[in-house]
Coordinates of N, CA and C in Angstrom, one line a residue:
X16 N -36.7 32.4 131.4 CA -38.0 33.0 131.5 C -38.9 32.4 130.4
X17 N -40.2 32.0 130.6 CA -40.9 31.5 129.6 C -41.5 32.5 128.5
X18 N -41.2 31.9 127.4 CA -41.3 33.2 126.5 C -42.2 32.3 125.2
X19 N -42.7 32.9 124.6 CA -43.6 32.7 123.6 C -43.5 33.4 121.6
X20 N -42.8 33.0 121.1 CA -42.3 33.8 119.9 C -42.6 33.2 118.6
X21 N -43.9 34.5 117.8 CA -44.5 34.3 116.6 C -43.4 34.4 115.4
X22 N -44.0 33.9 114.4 CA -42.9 34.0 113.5 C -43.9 33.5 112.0
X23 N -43.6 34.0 111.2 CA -44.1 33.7 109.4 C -45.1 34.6 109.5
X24 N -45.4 35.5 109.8 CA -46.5 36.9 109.1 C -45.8 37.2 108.0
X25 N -46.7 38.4 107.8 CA -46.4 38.8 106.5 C -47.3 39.4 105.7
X26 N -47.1 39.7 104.7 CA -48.0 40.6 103.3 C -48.2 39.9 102.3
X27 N -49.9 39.1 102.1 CA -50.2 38.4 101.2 C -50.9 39.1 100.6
X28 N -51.6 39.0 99.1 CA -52.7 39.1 98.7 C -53.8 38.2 99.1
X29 N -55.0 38.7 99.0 CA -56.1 37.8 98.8 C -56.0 36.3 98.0
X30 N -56.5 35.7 99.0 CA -56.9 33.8 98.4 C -55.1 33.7 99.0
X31 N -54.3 33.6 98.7 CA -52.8 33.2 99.2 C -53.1 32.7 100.5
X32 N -52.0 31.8 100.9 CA -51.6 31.5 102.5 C -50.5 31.6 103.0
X33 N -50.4 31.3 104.5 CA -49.5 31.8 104.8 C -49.3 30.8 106.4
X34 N -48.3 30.6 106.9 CA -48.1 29.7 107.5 C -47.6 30.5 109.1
X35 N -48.2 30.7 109.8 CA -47.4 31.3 111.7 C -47.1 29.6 112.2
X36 N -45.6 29.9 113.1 CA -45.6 29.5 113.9 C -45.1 30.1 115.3
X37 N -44.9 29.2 116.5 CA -45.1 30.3 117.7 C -44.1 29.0 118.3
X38 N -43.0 29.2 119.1 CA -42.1 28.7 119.5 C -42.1 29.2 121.0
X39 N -42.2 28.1 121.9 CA -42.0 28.0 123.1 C -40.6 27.6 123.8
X40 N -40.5 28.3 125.2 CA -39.1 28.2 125.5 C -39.2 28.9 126.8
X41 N -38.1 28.3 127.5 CA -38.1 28.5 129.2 C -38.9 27.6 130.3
X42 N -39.6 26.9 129.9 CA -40.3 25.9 130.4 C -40.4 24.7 129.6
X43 N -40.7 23.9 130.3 CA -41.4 22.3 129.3 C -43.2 22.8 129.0
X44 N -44.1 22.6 128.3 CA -45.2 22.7 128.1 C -46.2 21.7 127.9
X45 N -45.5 20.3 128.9 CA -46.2 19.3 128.8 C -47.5 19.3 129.5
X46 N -48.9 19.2 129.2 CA -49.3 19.5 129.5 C -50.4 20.8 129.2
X47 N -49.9 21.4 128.3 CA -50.4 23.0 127.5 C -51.2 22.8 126.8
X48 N -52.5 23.5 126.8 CA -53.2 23.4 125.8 C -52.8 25.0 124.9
X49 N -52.7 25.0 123.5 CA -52.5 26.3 122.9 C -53.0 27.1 121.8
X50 N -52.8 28.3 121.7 CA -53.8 28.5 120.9 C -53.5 29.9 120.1
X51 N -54.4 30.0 118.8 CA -54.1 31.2 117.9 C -55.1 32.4 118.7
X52 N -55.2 34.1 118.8 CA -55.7 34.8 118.8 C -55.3 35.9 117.6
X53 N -56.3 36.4 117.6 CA -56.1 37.9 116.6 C -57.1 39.0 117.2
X54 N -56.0 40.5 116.7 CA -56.6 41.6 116.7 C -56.3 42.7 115.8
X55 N -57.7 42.9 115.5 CA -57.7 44.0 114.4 C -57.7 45.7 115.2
X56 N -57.0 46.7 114.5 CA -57.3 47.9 114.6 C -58.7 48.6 115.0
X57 N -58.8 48.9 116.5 CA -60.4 49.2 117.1 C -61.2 47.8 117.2
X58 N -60.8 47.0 117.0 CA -61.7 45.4 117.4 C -61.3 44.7 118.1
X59 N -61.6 43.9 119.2 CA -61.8 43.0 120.1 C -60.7 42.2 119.6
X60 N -60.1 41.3 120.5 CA -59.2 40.2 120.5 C -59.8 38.9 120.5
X61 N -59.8 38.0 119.2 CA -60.6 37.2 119.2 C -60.0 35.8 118.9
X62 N -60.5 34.5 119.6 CA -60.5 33.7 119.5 C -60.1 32.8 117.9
X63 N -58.8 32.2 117.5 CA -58.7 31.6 116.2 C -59.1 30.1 115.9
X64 N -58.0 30.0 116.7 CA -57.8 28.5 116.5 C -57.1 27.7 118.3
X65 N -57.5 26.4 118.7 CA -56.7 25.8 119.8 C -56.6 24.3 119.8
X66 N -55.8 24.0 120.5 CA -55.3 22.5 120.3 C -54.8 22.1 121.7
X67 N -55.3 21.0 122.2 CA -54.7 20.3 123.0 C -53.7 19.6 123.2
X68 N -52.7 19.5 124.4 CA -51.6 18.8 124.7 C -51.0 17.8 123.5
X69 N -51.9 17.0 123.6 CA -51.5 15.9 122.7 C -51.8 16.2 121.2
X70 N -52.8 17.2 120.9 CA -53.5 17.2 119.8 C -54.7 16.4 118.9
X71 N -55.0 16.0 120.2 CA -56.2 14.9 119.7 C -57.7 16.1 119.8
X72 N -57.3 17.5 120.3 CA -58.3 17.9 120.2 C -58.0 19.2 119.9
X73 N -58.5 19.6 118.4 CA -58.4 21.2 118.4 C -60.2 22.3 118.1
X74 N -60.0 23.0 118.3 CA -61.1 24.1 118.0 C -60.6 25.2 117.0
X75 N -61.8 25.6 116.1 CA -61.5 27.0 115.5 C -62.5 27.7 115.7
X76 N -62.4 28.7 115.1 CA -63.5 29.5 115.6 C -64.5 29.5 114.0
X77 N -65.7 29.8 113.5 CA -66.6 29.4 112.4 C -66.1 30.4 111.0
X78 N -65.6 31.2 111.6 CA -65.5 32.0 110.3 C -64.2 31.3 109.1
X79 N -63.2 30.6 110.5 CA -62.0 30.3 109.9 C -62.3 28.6 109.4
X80 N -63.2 27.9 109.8 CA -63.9 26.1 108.9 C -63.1 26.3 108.0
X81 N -62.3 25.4 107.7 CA -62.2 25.3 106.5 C -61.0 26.1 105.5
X82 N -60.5 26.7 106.4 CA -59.7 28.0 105.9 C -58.1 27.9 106.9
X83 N -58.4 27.8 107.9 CA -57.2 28.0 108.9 C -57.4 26.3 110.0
X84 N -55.6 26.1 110.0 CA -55.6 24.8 110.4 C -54.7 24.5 111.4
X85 N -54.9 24.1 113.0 CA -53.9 24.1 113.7 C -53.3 22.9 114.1
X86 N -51.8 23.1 114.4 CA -51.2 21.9 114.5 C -50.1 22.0 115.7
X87 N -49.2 21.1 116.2 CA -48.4 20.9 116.9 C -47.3 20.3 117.1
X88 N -46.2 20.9 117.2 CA -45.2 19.7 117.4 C -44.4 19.5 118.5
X89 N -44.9 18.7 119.9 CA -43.9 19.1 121.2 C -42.6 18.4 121.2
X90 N -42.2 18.2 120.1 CA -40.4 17.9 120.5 C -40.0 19.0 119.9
X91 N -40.7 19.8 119.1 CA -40.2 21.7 119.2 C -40.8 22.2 120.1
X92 N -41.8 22.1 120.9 CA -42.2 23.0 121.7 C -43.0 24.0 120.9
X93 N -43.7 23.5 119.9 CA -44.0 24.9 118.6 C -45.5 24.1 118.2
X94 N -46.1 25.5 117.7 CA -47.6 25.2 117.4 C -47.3 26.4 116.0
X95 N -48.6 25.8 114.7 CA -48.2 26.5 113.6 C -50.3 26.6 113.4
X96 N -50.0 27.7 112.5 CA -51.3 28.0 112.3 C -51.2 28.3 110.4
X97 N -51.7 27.0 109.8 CA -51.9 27.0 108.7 C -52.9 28.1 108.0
X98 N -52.9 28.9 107.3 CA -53.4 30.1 106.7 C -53.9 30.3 105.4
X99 N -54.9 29.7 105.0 CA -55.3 29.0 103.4 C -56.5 30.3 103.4
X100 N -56.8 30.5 101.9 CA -57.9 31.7 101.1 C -57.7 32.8 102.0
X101 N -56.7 33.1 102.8 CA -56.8 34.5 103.2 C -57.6 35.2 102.5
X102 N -58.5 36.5 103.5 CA -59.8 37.6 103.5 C -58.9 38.6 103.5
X103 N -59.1 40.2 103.3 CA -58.5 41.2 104.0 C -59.5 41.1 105.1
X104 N -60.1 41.0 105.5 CA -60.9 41.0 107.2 C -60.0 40.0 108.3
X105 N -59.1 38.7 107.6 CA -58.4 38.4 108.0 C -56.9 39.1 108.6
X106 N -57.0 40.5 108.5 CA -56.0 40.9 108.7 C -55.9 41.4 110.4
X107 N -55.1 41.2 110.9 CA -54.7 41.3 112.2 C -53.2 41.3 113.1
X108 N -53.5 41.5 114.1 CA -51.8 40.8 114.9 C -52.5 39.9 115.2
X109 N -51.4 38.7 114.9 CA -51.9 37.3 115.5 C -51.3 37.2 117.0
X110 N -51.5 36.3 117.8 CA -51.1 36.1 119.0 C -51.0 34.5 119.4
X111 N -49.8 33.9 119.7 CA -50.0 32.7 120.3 C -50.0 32.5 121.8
X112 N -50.6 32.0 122.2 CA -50.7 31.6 123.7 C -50.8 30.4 124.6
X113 N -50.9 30.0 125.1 CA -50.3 28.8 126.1 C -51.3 28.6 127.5
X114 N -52.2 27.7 127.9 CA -52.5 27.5 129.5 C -52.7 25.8 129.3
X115 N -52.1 25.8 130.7 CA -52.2 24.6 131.3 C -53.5 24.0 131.8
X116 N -53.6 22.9 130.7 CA -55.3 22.2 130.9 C -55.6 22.2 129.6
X117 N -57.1 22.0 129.5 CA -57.8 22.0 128.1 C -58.1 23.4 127.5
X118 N -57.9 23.1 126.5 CA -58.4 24.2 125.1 C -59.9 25.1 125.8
X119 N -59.3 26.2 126.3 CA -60.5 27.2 126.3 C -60.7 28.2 125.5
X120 N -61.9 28.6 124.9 CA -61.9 30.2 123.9 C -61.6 31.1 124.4
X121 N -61.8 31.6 125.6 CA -62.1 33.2 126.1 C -60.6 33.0 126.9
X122 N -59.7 34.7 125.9 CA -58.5 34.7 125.8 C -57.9 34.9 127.3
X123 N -59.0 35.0 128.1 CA -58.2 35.5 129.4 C -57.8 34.4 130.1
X124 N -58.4 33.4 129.9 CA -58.0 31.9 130.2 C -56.6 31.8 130.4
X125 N -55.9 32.1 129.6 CA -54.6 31.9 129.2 C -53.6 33.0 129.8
X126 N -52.7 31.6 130.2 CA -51.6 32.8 131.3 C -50.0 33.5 130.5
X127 N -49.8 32.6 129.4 CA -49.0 33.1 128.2 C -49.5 33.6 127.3
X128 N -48.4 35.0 127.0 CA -48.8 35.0 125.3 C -47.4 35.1 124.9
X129 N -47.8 35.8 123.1 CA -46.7 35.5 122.7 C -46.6 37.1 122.5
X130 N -45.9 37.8 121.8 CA -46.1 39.6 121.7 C -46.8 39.7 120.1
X131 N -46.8 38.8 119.2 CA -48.0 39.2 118.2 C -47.3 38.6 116.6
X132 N -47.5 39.0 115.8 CA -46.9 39.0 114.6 C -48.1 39.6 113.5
X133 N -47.6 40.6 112.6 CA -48.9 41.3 111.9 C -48.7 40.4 110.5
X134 N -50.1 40.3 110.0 CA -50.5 39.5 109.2 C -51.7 40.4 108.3
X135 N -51.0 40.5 107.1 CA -51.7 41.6 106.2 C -52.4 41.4 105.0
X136 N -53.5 41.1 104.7 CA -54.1 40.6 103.2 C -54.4 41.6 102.3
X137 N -54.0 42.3 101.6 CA -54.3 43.3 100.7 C -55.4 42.4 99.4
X138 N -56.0 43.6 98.9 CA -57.2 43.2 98.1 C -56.6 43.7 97.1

């Protein structure tokens, strides 16, 4: 069964980083474009970071410039989301997800997810 599984959350302080990755399995994902989401407590599920098949093309979303950095590896089948100056506003369940084709923002695009991983910045 195609399954999607987060991994490296955790409890940082402010400014620290922190490293997700999200490991694919049950399928081949050649072809996958993939991508980070988050959600906070009472707020929308939003758009992080995405990367294309090959990774010649990723997106973040503006708040994260400079801060959060996405990458790929398909002889793991795994995509990692680099986590630099963590905010507490950055705090969320992250979500990885998976659709076939190009990198889209709006999460419903996407026909995989992963089940989450919580990600905590205390001040």
């Amino acid at each position: 069964q195609v399954q999607l599984v987060e991994s490296g959350g955790g409890l940082v302080q402010a400014g620290g980083s922190l490293r997700l990755s999200c490991a694919g399995s049950g399928r081949t994902f050649s072809g996958y474009a993939m991508g980070w989401f988050r959600q906070a407590p009472g707020k929308e599920r939003e758009f992080v970071a995405g990367i294309s098949w090959t990774g010649g093309i990723t997106y973040d979303a503006g708040s994260m410039k400079g801060r959060f950095t996405i990458s790929r590896d398909n002889a793991k089948n795994t995509i990692y989301l680099q986590m630099n100056n963590l905010k507490p506003e950055d705090t969320a369940v992250y979500y990885c997800a998976a659709r076939l084709g190009a990198v889209q923002i709006p999460g419903h695009l996407y026909g995989y997810w992963g089940q989450g991983i919580q990600v905590t910045v205390s001040s």
